[in-house]
Coordinates of C-alpha atoms and ligand atoms in Angstrom, one line a residue:
Chain P
X1 CA 7.6 7.7 24.7
X2 CA 8.1 11.4 23.9
X3 CA 5.4 13.1 21.9
X4 CA 5.0 16.7 20.8
X5 CA 2.0 17.8 22.7
X6 CA -0.1 20.6 21.1
X7 CA -1.9 23.3 22.9
X8 CA -3.7 24.8 20.0
X9 CA -5.2 27.7 22.0
X10 CA -1.7 29.0 22.3
X11 CA -0.8 28.9 18.7
X12 CA -1.0 32.2 16.9
X13 CA 0.0 31.0 13.5
X14 CA 3.5 32.5 13.2
X15 CA 4.8 29.5 11.3
X16 CA 8.2 29.6 13.0
X17 CA 7.8 25.8 13.4
X18 CA 7.6 25.4 9.6
X19 CA 10.8 27.4 9.1
X20 CA 12.6 25.5 11.8
X21 CA 11.6 22.2 10.3
X22 CA 12.8 23.2 6.8
X23 CA 16.0 24.5 8.3
X24 CA 16.6 21.4 10.4
X25 CA 16.5 19.4 7.1
X26 CA 18.7 21.7 5.2
X27 CA 22.3 20.8 6.1
X28 CA 24.2 23.6 7.7
X29 CA 21.5 26.2 7.6
X30 CA 19.9 28.1 10.5
X31 CA 16.8 30.1 11.0
X32 CA 18.2 33.1 9.2
X33 CA 20.1 31.4 6.3
X34 CA 17.6 28.7 5.4
X35 CA 16.8 28.7 1.7
X36 CA 13.0 28.8 1.7
X37 CA 13.0 29.1 -2.1
X38 CA 14.8 25.8 -2.6
X39 CA 12.8 23.1 -4.3
X40 CA 13.8 20.9 -1.4
X41 CA 12.3 23.2 1.2
X42 CA 9.6 21.1 2.6
X43 CA 8.0 21.4 6.0
X44 CA 6.8 18.3 8.0
X45 CA 4.4 20.2 10.1
X46 CA 1.4 22.3 9.1
X47 CA -0.6 25.0 10.6
X48 CA -4.2 25.3 9.3
X49 CA -6.5 28.2 10.0
X50 CA -10.2 27.9 10.6
X51 CA -12.4 31.0 11.1
X52 CA -14.2 29.4 14.0
X53 CA -11.5 27.3 15.7
X54 CA -8.4 29.4 15.0
X55 CA -5.0 27.9 14.3
X56 CA -4.8 24.1 14.1
X57 CA -1.3 22.7 14.3
X58 CA -0.9 19.4 12.5
X59 CA 2.2 17.4 13.5
X60 CA 2.9 13.7 13.1
X61 CA 1.7 12.0 16.3
X62 CA 4.1 9.1 16.0
X63 CA 1.0 7.2 16.7
X64 CA 0.6 4.3 19.1
X65 CA -0.9 2.3 16.2
X66 CA 0.7 4.0 13.2
X67 CA -1.4 3.5 10.1
X68 CA 1.5 4.6 7.9
X69 CA 3.7 1.8 9.3
X70 CA 0.9 -0.7 8.9
X71 CA 0.6 0.2 5.2
X72 CA 4.2 0.3 4.3
X73 CA 5.2 -2.4 1.8
X74 CA 8.9 -1.9 1.8
X75 CA 9.8 -1.7 5.5
X76 CA 10.8 1.9 5.1
X77 CA 8.5 3.0 7.9
X78 CA 9.0 1.4 11.2
X79 CA 8.0 2.2 14.8
X80 CA 11.2 2.2 16.9
X81 CA 10.5 -0.2 19.8
X82 CA 12.7 1.9 22.1
X83 CA 11.8 5.5 21.3
X84 CA 8.3 4.8 20.0
X85 CA 9.0 7.1 17.1
X86 CA 8.0 6.3 13.6
X87 CA 11.1 6.5 11.5
X88 CA 11.5 6.6 7.7
X89 CA 14.3 5.0 5.8
X90 CA 14.4 6.7 2.4
X91 CA 16.7 4.0 0.9
X92 CA 14.1 1.4 1.4
X93 CA 11.1 3.4 0.3
X94 CA 9.5 2.5 -3.1
X95 CA 7.4 5.7 -3.3
X96 CA 4.1 3.8 -3.6
X97 CA 2.4 6.4 -1.3
X98 CA 0.2 3.9 0.4
X99 CA 1.3 5.7 3.6
X100 CA 0.1 9.0 2.3
X101 CA -3.3 7.5 1.7
X102 CA -3.4 5.8 5.1
X103 CA -2.2 8.5 7.5
X104 CA -5.7 9.6 8.8
X105 CA -4.4 13.1 9.7
X106 CA -3.0 14.0 6.3
X107 CA 0.5 14.4 7.7
X108 CA 2.4 12.7 5.0
X109 CA 3.2 13.9 1.5
X110 CA 5.4 12.9 -1.4
X111 CA 8.4 15.2 -2.0
X112 CA 7.3 17.8 -4.5
X113 CA 10.6 17.7 -6.4
X114 CA 10.9 14.1 -7.5
X115 CA 8.0 12.1 -6.1
X116 CA 10.4 9.4 -5.1
X117 CA 10.3 9.8 -1.3
X118 CA 8.1 10.7 1.6
X119 CA 8.4 13.9 3.7
X120 CA 7.9 12.8 7.3
X121 CA 8.7 14.1 10.8
X122 CA 11.8 12.4 12.2
X123 CA 11.5 14.0 15.6
X124 CA 14.9 15.6 14.9
X125 CA 16.3 12.4 16.3
X126 CA 19.8 13.4 15.3
X127 CA 19.6 16.7 17.2
X128 CA 20.7 16.7 20.8
X129 CA 18.1 19.1 22.1
X130 CA 15.1 17.5 20.3
X131 CA 12.6 18.7 17.8
X132 CA 13.6 22.0 16.2
X133 CA 10.0 23.1 15.8
X134 CA 9.4 22.9 19.5
X135 CA 12.5 25.0 20.2
X136 CA 11.3 27.6 17.6
X137 CA 7.8 28.1 19.0
X138 CA 7.7 31.4 20.8
X139 CA 4.3 30.6 22.4
X140 CA 5.1 27.1 23.8
X141 CA 2.1 25.9 21.8
X142 CA 4.1 22.7 21.1
X143 CA 6.1 21.0 23.8
X144 CA 7.8 17.6 24.1
X145 CA 6.2 15.5 26.8
X146 CA 6.5 12.0 28.0
X147 CA 3.4 10.0 27.3
X148 CA 2.9 6.3 28.2
X149 CA 3.0 3.9 25.3
Chain U
X1 CA 1.5 -22.8 22.2
X2 CA 2.5 -23.4 18.6
X3 CA 1.2 -21.2 15.8
X4 CA 1.8 -22.2 12.2
X5 CA 1.5 -19.6 9.5
X6 CA 1.3 -20.6 5.9
X7 CA 2.7 -17.7 3.8
X8 CA 5.6 -15.4 4.4
X9 CA 4.3 -12.1 2.9
X10 CA 2.4 -9.1 4.1
X11 CA -0.2 -11.0 6.1
X12 CA 2.0 -13.8 7.4
X13 CA 5.0 -11.7 8.4
X14 CA 2.8 -9.0 10.1
X15 CA 1.1 -11.8 12.0
X16 CA 4.4 -13.4 13.1
X17 CA 5.8 -10.0 14.2
X18 CA 2.7 -9.3 16.2
X19 CA 2.8 -12.6 18.0
X20 CA 6.4 -12.4 18.8
X21 CA 6.0 -8.8 20.1
X22 CA 3.0 -9.6 22.3
X23 CA 3.9 -13.1 23.5
X24 CA 7.5 -13.9 22.7
X25 CA 7.3 -17.4 24.2
X26 CA 4.8 -18.6 21.5
X27 CA 6.4 -21.0 19.1
X28 CA 6.0 -19.6 15.5
X29 CA 6.6 -21.6 12.4
X30 CA 6.2 -19.9 9.0
X31 CA 5.9 -22.1 5.9
X32 CA 6.3 -20.6 2.4
X33 CA 6.7 -22.1 -1.0
X34 CA 9.0 -19.3 -2.1
X35 CA 12.7 -19.2 -1.1
X36 CA 12.7 -15.5 -0.2
X37 CA 10.6 -12.9 1.4
X38 CA 9.9 -9.9 -0.8
X39 CA 7.4 -7.2 -1.5
X40 CA 5.4 -7.9 -4.7
X41 CA 4.7 -4.2 -4.9
X42 CA 8.4 -3.8 -5.8
X43 CA 8.7 -6.5 -8.4
X44 CA 8.8 -3.9 -11.1
X45 CA 11.9 -2.4 -9.5
X46 CA 13.6 -5.7 -9.7
X47 CA 12.6 -6.4 -13.3
X48 CA 13.6 -2.8 -14.2
X49 CA 17.0 -3.4 -12.7
X50 CA 16.5 -0.6 -10.2
X51 CA 16.9 -3.0 -7.3
X52 CA 18.2 -6.5 -6.7
X53 CA 16.4 -9.3 -5.0
X54 CA 17.6 -8.2 -1.6
X55 CA 16.5 -4.7 -2.3
X56 CA 12.9 -5.7 -2.6
X57 CA 12.8 -7.5 0.7
X58 CA 10.6 -5.8 3.3
X59 CA 12.1 -7.4 6.4
X60 CA 15.5 -7.1 8.1
X61 CA 18.3 -9.6 6.9
X62 CA 18.2 -11.6 10.1
X63 CA 14.5 -11.2 10.8
X64 CA 13.7 -14.9 11.4
X65 CA 16.7 -15.6 13.6
X66 CA 16.5 -12.4 15.6
X67 CA 12.8 -12.9 16.3
X68 CA 13.1 -16.6 17.0
X69 CA 10.8 -17.7 14.2
X70 CA 11.2 -21.0 12.4
X71 CA 11.0 -20.5 8.6
X72 CA 10.4 -23.4 6.3
X73 CA 11.1 -21.9 2.9
X74 CA 10.8 -23.7 -0.4
X75 CA 8.0 -25.7 1.2
X76 CA 4.6 -26.0 -0.3
X77 CA 1.6 -27.0 1.8
X78 CA -0.5 -29.5 -0.1
X79 CA -3.0 -30.7 2.6
X80 CA -4.6 -29.8 5.8
X81 CA -6.1 -32.1 8.4
X82 CA -8.3 -30.1 10.7
X83 CA -9.0 -33.0 13.0
X84 CA -5.5 -34.0 13.7
X85 CA -4.4 -30.4 13.4
X86 CA -1.6 -30.9 11.0
X87 CA -0.6 -29.5 7.6
X88 CA 1.0 -31.7 5.0
X89 CA 3.9 -30.4 2.9
X90 CA 5.1 -31.4 -0.6
X91 CA 8.0 -33.2 0.9
X92 CA 5.7 -35.3 3.1
X93 CA 6.2 -33.6 6.4
X94 CA 3.2 -33.4 8.8
X95 CA 3.5 -30.3 10.8
X96 CA 1.3 -29.9 13.8
X97 CA -0.2 -26.7 15.1
X98 CA -2.3 -25.5 18.0
X99 CA -3.5 -22.5 15.9
X100 CA -3.1 -22.1 12.1
X101 CA -3.0 -19.0 10.0
X102 CA -3.6 -19.3 6.3
X103 CA -1.9 -16.3 4.6
X104 CA -1.3 -17.8 1.2
X105 CA -2.4 -14.8 -0.8
X106 CA -3.5 -15.1 -4.4
X107 CA -2.1 -16.4 -7.6
X108 CA -2.6 -15.4 -11.2
X109 CA -4.3 -17.5 -13.8
X110 CA -3.8 -17.8 -17.5
X111 CA -7.2 -17.6 -19.3
X112 CA -8.0 -20.6 -21.5
X113 CA -7.2 -18.8 -24.8
X114 CA -6.0 -21.2 -27.6
X115 CA -2.2 -21.1 -27.6
X116 CA -1.8 -19.0 -24.6
X117 CA -1.4 -21.6 -21.9
X118 CA 0.8 -23.7 -24.1
X119 CA 3.2 -20.9 -24.8
X120 CA 6.5 -21.3 -22.9
X121 CA 7.2 -17.6 -22.9
X122 CA 4.1 -16.6 -21.0
X123 CA 4.6 -15.4 -17.4
X124 CA 2.6 -14.0 -14.6
X125 CA 3.9 -11.2 -12.5
X126 CA 3.3 -12.2 -8.9
X127 CA 6.3 -13.8 -7.4
X128 CA 10.0 -13.0 -7.5
X129 CA 10.4 -16.3 -9.4
X130 CA 8.1 -14.8 -12.2
X131 CA 10.2 -11.7 -12.3
X132 CA 13.4 -13.7 -12.4
X133 CA 12.2 -15.7 -15.4
X134 CA 11.0 -12.5 -17.1
X135 CA 14.3 -10.9 -16.3
X136 CA 16.0 -13.6 -18.3
X137 CA 13.7 -13.2 -21.2
X138 CA 14.2 -9.4 -21.2
X139 CA 17.9 -10.0 -21.9
X140 CA 17.1 -11.2 -25.4
X141 CA 13.5 -10.3 -26.2
X142 CA 12.6 -7.2 -28.3
X143 CA 8.8 -7.3 -28.3
X144 CA 6.9 -7.6 -25.1
X145 CA 3.1 -8.0 -24.8
X146 CA 1.3 -7.3 -21.6
X147 CA -2.2 -8.7 -21.4
X148 CA -4.2 -6.5 -19.0
X149 CA -3.7 -2.8 -18.1
X150 CA -4.5 -3.0 -14.4
X151 CA -2.0 -2.0 -11.8
X152 CA 0.0 -5.3 -12.2
X153 CA 0.1 -5.1 -15.9
X154 CA 1.3 -1.4 -15.8
X155 CA 4.0 -2.4 -13.3
X156 CA 5.3 -5.0 -15.6
X157 CA 5.1 -2.6 -18.6
X158 CA 7.0 0.1 -16.8
X159 CA 9.8 -2.3 -15.9
X160 CA 10.1 -3.7 -19.4
X161 CA 10.1 -0.2 -20.9
X162 CA 12.9 0.6 -18.5
X163 CA 14.7 -2.4 -20.0
X164 CA 14.4 -1.0 -23.5
X165 CA 11.8 -3.5 -24.9
X166 CA 9.0 -2.5 -27.2
X167 CA 6.0 -2.9 -25.0
X168 CA 2.4 -3.4 -26.2
X169 CA -0.4 -3.5 -23.6
X170 CA -3.6 -5.1 -24.6
X171 CA -6.7 -4.2 -22.5
X172 CA -10.3 -5.3 -22.7
X173 CA -11.8 -2.2 -21.3
X174 CA -11.6 1.2 -22.8
X175 CA -9.0 2.7 -20.4
X176 CA -5.9 1.7 -18.4
X177 CA -6.3 1.0 -14.7
X178 CA -10.1 1.2 -15.1
X179 CA -10.7 -0.1 -11.6
X180 CA -8.7 2.8 -10.0
X181 CA -9.1 5.7 -12.4
X182 CA -11.7 7.5 -14.5
X183 CA -11.2 8.3 -18.2
X184 CA -9.4 11.5 -17.6
X185 CA -6.9 10.4 -15.0
X186 CA -6.3 7.2 -17.0
X187 CA -5.6 9.2 -20.1
X188 CA -2.8 11.1 -18.3
X189 CA -1.0 7.8 -17.5
X190 CA -1.6 6.4 -20.9
X191 CA 0.0 9.4 -22.4
X192 CA 3.0 9.2 -20.1
X193 CA 3.6 5.5 -21.0
X194 CA 3.2 6.3 -24.7
X195 CA 5.9 9.0 -24.3
X196 CA 8.1 6.3 -22.9
X197 CA 7.5 4.1 -25.9
X198 CA 4.5 1.9 -24.9
X199 CA 1.7 1.1 -27.3
X200 CA -1.8 0.5 -26.0
X201 CA -4.5 -1.5 -27.7
X202 CA -7.7 -0.9 -25.7
X203 CA -11.2 -2.3 -26.1
X204 CA -9.8 -5.4 -27.6
X205 CA -9.3 -9.0 -26.7
X206 CA -6.8 -11.8 -27.2
X207 CA -8.5 -14.6 -29.2
X208 CA -5.5 -16.8 -30.0
X209 CA -1.8 -17.1 -29.9
X210 CA 0.4 -18.7 -32.6
X211 CA 2.9 -21.0 -31.1
X212 CA 6.2 -21.7 -32.9
X213 CA 8.0 -25.1 -33.3
X214 CA 9.8 -24.7 -30.0
X215 CA 6.6 -23.9 -28.1
X216 CA 6.9 -20.2 -27.8
X217 CA 4.0 -17.8 -28.5
X218 CA 5.0 -15.6 -31.4
X219 CA 1.9 -13.8 -32.7
X220 CA -1.0 -12.7 -30.7
X221 CA -4.3 -12.4 -32.5
X222 CA -7.0 -10.0 -31.3
X223 CA -10.7 -9.9 -31.7
X224 CA -10.3 -6.8 -33.9
X225 CA -8.3 -8.8 -36.4
X226 CA -5.0 -7.2 -35.3
X227 CA -1.9 -9.3 -34.9
X228 CA 0.8 -8.4 -32.5
X229 CA 4.3 -9.9 -32.5
X230 CA 5.6 -11.1 -29.2
X231 CA 8.9 -12.5 -27.8
X232 CA 7.7 -12.5 -24.3
X233 CA 4.1 -12.3 -22.9
X234 CA 3.0 -11.2 -19.5
X235 CA -0.4 -12.1 -18.4
X236 CA -1.9 -9.7 -15.9
X237 CA -5.6 -10.5 -16.2
X238 CA -6.4 -10.9 -12.6
X239 CA -5.6 -13.1 -9.6
X240 CA -7.5 -15.6 -7.5
X241 CA -7.1 -16.4 -3.8
X242 CA -4.9 -19.5 -3.4
X243 CA -6.2 -22.2 -1.2
X244 CA -6.2 -25.5 -3.1
X245 CA -4.7 -27.3 -0.1
X246 CA -7.8 -26.7 2.0
X247 CA -9.9 -29.1 -0.1
X248 CA -11.5 -31.7 2.1
X249 CA -10.5 -30.0 5.3
X250 CA -14.0 -28.7 6.0
X251 CA -13.1 -25.0 5.7
X252 CA -15.8 -22.9 4.2
X253 CA -14.8 -21.1 1.0
X254 CA -16.4 -19.5 -2.0
X255 CA -14.0 -17.8 -4.3
X256 CA -11.9 -17.1 -1.2
X257 CA -11.6 -18.4 2.3
X258 CA -14.5 -17.2 4.3
X259 CA -13.8 -15.6 7.6
X260 CA -15.8 -13.7 10.3
X261 CA -14.9 -10.3 11.5
X262 CA -12.4 -11.9 13.9
X263 CA -10.8 -13.4 10.8
X264 CA -11.4 -17.0 12.0
X265 CA -12.7 -19.5 9.6
X266 CA -15.6 -21.8 10.4
X267 CA -13.1 -24.1 12.1
X268 CA -11.9 -23.2 15.5
X269 CA -8.1 -22.5 15.7
X270 CA -7.9 -21.8 11.9
X271 CA -7.7 -18.2 10.8
X272 CA -7.0 -16.6 7.5
X273 CA -5.6 -13.2 6.5
X274 CA -4.6 -11.2 3.4
X275 CA -5.5 -11.7 -0.2
X276 CA -6.6 -15.2 0.5
X277 CA -9.7 -13.9 2.3
X278 CA -10.8 -12.0 -0.8
X279 CA -11.6 -8.9 1.3
X280 CA -9.1 -6.6 -0.3
X281 CA -6.2 -7.1 -2.7
X282 CA -3.8 -4.6 -1.3
X283 CA -0.8 -4.6 1.0
X284 CA -2.0 -2.4 3.8
X285 CA -5.1 -4.5 4.3
X286 CA -3.1 -7.8 4.2
X287 CA -0.8 -6.4 6.9
X288 CA -3.6 -5.3 9.1
X289 CA -5.5 -8.5 8.8
X290 CA -2.4 -10.5 9.7
X291 CA -2.0 -8.4 12.7
X292 CA -5.6 -8.7 13.9
X293 CA -5.7 -12.5 13.2
X294 CA -2.6 -12.8 15.3
X295 CA -4.1 -10.9 18.2
X296 CA -7.2 -13.1 18.0
X297 CA -5.1 -16.3 17.9
X298 CA -3.5 -15.2 21.1
X299 CA -6.9 -15.3 22.7
X300 CA -8.1 -11.7 22.4
X301 CA -11.1 -10.6 20.4
X302 CA -10.4 -7.8 18.0
X303 CA -12.6 -7.2 15.0
X304 CA -11.5 -6.4 11.5
X305 CA -14.0 -3.9 10.3
X306 CA -12.1 -2.4 7.4
X307 CA -13.8 -4.4 4.6
X308 CA -13.7 -1.3 2.5
X309 CA -11.3 -2.2 -0.3
X310 CA -11.6 0.4 -3.0
X311 CA -8.5 2.4 -2.4
X312 CA -5.2 2.8 -4.1
X313 CA -2.4 5.1 -4.9
X314 CA -0.6 5.1 -8.2
X315 CA 2.8 6.5 -9.0
X316 CA 4.2 6.1 -12.5
X317 CA 6.8 8.5 -13.9
X318 CA 6.3 10.8 -11.0
X319 CA 2.6 11.3 -11.6
X320 CA 0.8 10.5 -8.4
X321 CA -2.9 9.7 -7.9
X322 CA -5.0 8.8 -5.0
X323 CA -8.2 6.9 -5.8
X324 CA -10.8 6.0 -3.2
X325 CA -14.3 4.5 -3.4
X326 CA -16.8 4.9 -6.1
X327 CA -15.2 7.1 -8.7
X328 CA -17.2 6.2 -11.8
X329 CA -20.8 6.3 -10.5
X330 CA -23.6 5.2 -12.9
X331 CA -26.2 7.9 -13.7
X332 CA -28.9 6.0 -11.8
X333 CA -26.9 6.3 -8.6
X334 CA -27.8 10.1 -8.6
X335 CA -24.4 11.2 -7.4
X336 CA -23.2 14.8 -7.6
X337 CA -19.8 15.0 -9.3
X338 CA -17.5 17.9 -8.6
X339 CA -14.3 18.5 -10.5
X340 CA -11.4 20.9 -10.3
X341 CA -8.4 21.2 -12.5
X342 CA -5.3 23.3 -13.0
X343 CA -2.1 22.8 -14.9
X344 CA -0.7 20.2 -12.4
X345 CA -3.8 18.7 -10.7
X346 CA -7.0 17.0 -11.4
X347 CA -9.4 16.4 -8.6
X348 CA -12.8 14.8 -8.6
X349 CA -15.2 14.3 -5.7
X350 CA -18.3 12.1 -5.9
X351 CA -21.0 13.1 -3.4
X352 CA -24.3 11.6 -2.5
X353 CA -26.6 13.5 -0.1
X354 CA -23.5 15.2 1.4
X355 CA -21.6 12.0 1.9
X356 CA -18.4 11.5 0.0
X357 CA -18.6 8.3 -2.2
X358 CA -15.3 8.6 -4.0
X359 CA -12.4 10.8 -4.8
X360 CA -9.6 11.0 -7.4
X361 CA -6.8 13.3 -6.6
X362 CA -4.2 13.4 -9.4
X363 CA -1.1 15.5 -9.0
X364 CA -0.4 16.8 -5.5
X365 CA -1.6 14.1 -3.2
X366 CA 0.1 15.4 -0.1
X367 CA -2.0 15.4 3.0
X368 CA -4.9 13.5 1.4
X369 CA -5.0 10.7 4.0
X370 CA -8.1 12.1 5.6
X371 CA -10.3 11.3 2.6
X372 CA -10.3 7.6 3.3
X373 CA -11.6 8.3 6.8
X374 CA -14.4 10.4 5.5
X375 CA -15.5 7.8 2.9
X376 CA -15.1 4.7 5.1
X377 CA -17.1 6.3 7.9
X378 CA -19.7 7.9 5.6
X379 CA -19.2 11.3 7.1
X380 CA -21.6 13.9 6.0
X381 CA -19.7 17.0 4.9
X382 CA -22.6 19.1 3.7
X383 CA -22.7 21.0 7.0
X384 CA -19.1 22.2 6.6
X385 CA -19.3 25.6 5.2
X386 CA -16.6 25.4 2.6
X387 CA -15.6 24.2 -0.8
X388 CA -15.2 20.4 -0.7
X389 CA -11.8 20.6 -2.3
X390 CA -10.4 22.6 0.5
X391 CA -11.4 20.1 3.2
X392 CA -8.5 18.7 5.3
X393 CA -8.1 16.9 8.6
X394 CA -8.3 20.4 10.2
X395 CA -12.0 20.4 9.7
X396 CA -12.3 17.4 12.0
X397 CA -9.5 18.4 14.4
X398 CA -9.7 16.9 17.9
X399 CA -7.2 15.6 20.4
X400 CA -7.0 13.1 23.2
X401 CA -6.1 15.2 26.2
X402 CA -4.1 12.4 27.8
X403 CA -2.1 11.0 25.0
X404 CA -2.0 13.9 22.6
X405 CA -3.1 11.6 19.8
X406 CA -5.5 13.0 17.2
X407 CA -9.1 12.0 16.9
X408 CA -11.9 12.9 14.5
X409 CA -14.5 15.3 15.7
X410 CA -17.5 14.3 13.6
Ligands
LIG501 C1 3.1 -6.7 -9.3 C2 2.2 -6.4 -8.1 C3 2.2 -5.1 -7.6 C4 1.5 -4.7 -6.5 N1 1.5 -3.4 -6.1 C5 0.9 -3.1 -5.0 C6 0.9 -1.7 -4.5 O1 1.6 -0.9 -5.0 N2 0.2 -1.5 -3.3 C7 -0.5 -2.4 -2.7 O2 -1.1 -2.1 -1.7 N3 -0.6 -3.7 -3.1 C8 0.1 -4.0 -4.3 N4 0.0 -5.3 -4.7 C9 -0.9 -6.3 -4.0 C10 -0.1 -6.8 -2.8 O3 1.1 -7.3 -3.2 C11 -0.9 -7.9 -2.1 O4 -2.1 -7.4 -1.6 C12 -0.1 -8.6 -0.9 O5 1.1 -9.1 -1.4 C13 -1.0 -9.6 -0.2 O6 -0.3 -10.2 0.8 P1 -0.6 -11.7 1.3 O7 0.3 -11.8 2.5 O8 -2.0 -11.8 1.5 O9 -0.2 -12.7 0.2 P2 0.9 -12.9 -0.9 O10 1.8 -11.6 -0.9 O11 0.3 -13.3 -2.1 O12 1.8 -14.0 -0.3 C14 1.4 -15.3 -0.2 C15 2.5 -16.2 0.6 O13 2.0 -17.5 0.7 C16 2.9 -18.4 0.2 N5 2.2 -19.5 -0.3 C17 1.1 -19.5 -1.1 N6 0.6 -20.8 -1.3 C18 1.4 -21.6 -0.5 C19 1.4 -23.0 -0.2 N7 0.5 -23.8 -0.7 N8 2.3 -23.5 0.6 C20 3.2 -22.6 1.2 N9 3.3 -21.3 1.0 C21 2.4 -20.8 0.1 C22 3.7 -17.6 -0.8 O14 5.0 -18.2 -1.0 C23 3.8 -16.3 -0.1 O15 4.8 -16.3 0.8 C24 0.7 -5.7 -5.8 C25 0.7 -7.0 -6.3 C26 1.5 -7.4 -7.4 C27 1.5 -8.8 -7.9
LIG502 S1 2.5 9.8 9.7 FE1 0.3 9.8 10.4 S2 -0.1 7.7 10.8 FE2 2.1 7.8 10.7 S3 2.7 8.2 12.9 FE3 2.5 10.2 11.9 S4 0.4 10.8 12.4 FE4 0.5 8.6 12.8
LIG503 S1 5.8 5.5 0.0 FE1 7.6 4.5 0.9 S2 7.3 4.8 3.1 FE2 5.3 5.1 2.2 S3 4.3 3.1 2.2 FE3 5.3 3.3 0.2 S4 7.3 2.3 0.6 FE4 6.5 2.8 2.6

């Protein structure tokens, strides 16, 4: 399967990946027109800073054994057997947030506006050239690579 | 090989899926006493008319056909012969197995309070059937009484409030959801429910119920002397693992079916998973146990080590809370309790010698998944030079160089 592979040494914390993610999920927007003030502006990837370690990119791993899927009580989260990616179906989700509690890496969050859905990386599956964050990274700190399942 | 699974819910379905993915040639038969597969965690959405019965299913429409699983629904298992390796059903079928998984969950019980068991308008809130019967009552009832303010009782209450009933919740302890919350975080929910019309009677107990001439409970009498009118009564005072049919089979039980870390019972070829093992009463753990039992039934040896059960998330009226571990320590436990609050958030961390014992995060729970790892693995955080409230996975950041998956650096 394809996974976004992180080279944290290369990350310099510019947050272009955050903006690209928000824009990718705001219909019709691009890097320059995206409404960052919108209550729906939510990023699915996070860059943390640590004085010793530097920048730490936190991106959904679409895990081999995804704890979020194993905890989902509505069938909203499923690992696609073909792509290996963990996909989220908002219409099934019951907003119980067991998945938020169970993702060991703290990737998942409730939407801040309504608390009726989960904000989750979808690998930009609908975009022909793959994850928008990867395209937006000027340092190639994140790259899509094939990893064996 | 033929694997029979009793129970078509979190544990049973996750086991069946696992078997069919790893070894598709295995014959799998699932027996369940209910006629549908649904997620109990969404029953309140059904009762509240937010979703129909199909909308609370957690499997695809054609799940059984497309995965080649035989499903005997509306079929109750009433006996088990471990020598002959057969299970007996209510309609007198003897179904043979090579390996058996018991995933029969739990069922509610009605406490022996005078008048309560006799009342025809008393319902549990466990199966879709319960919710359907309640749904009917809600069409005409005005006053609903919920006995027990745990998560299940609150689910029932929220749905009936949605339906416009006057809901009174009676609870023995001094706060709602007292297993999951502390006084302060419980208060926030109680207030929200009250704003939506609920009434709470805490620190009180049902002592008797007056039954009318047609057998319906009408007035609920409490220890305090209060009397509460009721058209419909929901009992949410706890559940018990459901395994009556194992009597005489030789399977070791106490209040639950006893299993080793491989989820096998004392009898070879018989495994158990989910609420019936009494290990944890929540969905994620039932799914995981189903999965691990399945892998072991296929001949591998995987251990279930997640016996840590004190964890939950709560979401009512958009107020979200994460609750893990020991959140209400006794003074003699000598824990350090740290709290932080702002307009939208309440956070509490219980520490003992640098090890996190419990947390409550109410408000923004985004990204809080790492806390469970810290508590479960008893990670000492005292060496990390920062405020405990600003911890995140980043403080334990590590990656597998080959797969790019994260690990914990501890
Ligand atoms: C109202 C409510 C809300 C909940 N909310 C949450 C939540 O938000 N988050 C969470 O994590 N957990 C929640 N839970 C708990 C969660 O639903 C359970 O932990 C989970 O359903 C356990 O799954 P299980 O497979 O072990 O058993 P169950 O779900 O109890 O299923 C048992 C299965 O066995 C079958 N069965 C039982 N006896 C027999 C028999 N003799 N013969 C044939 N078939 C039989 C039943 O038909 C059923 O298919 C909630 C529970 C309730 C009742
Ligand atoms: S949300 Fe968390 S558990 Fe789920 S696939 Fe992504 S990283 Fe893994
Ligand atoms: S919040 Fe939605 S996606 Fe997450 S576990 Fe609950 S139902 Fe599944």
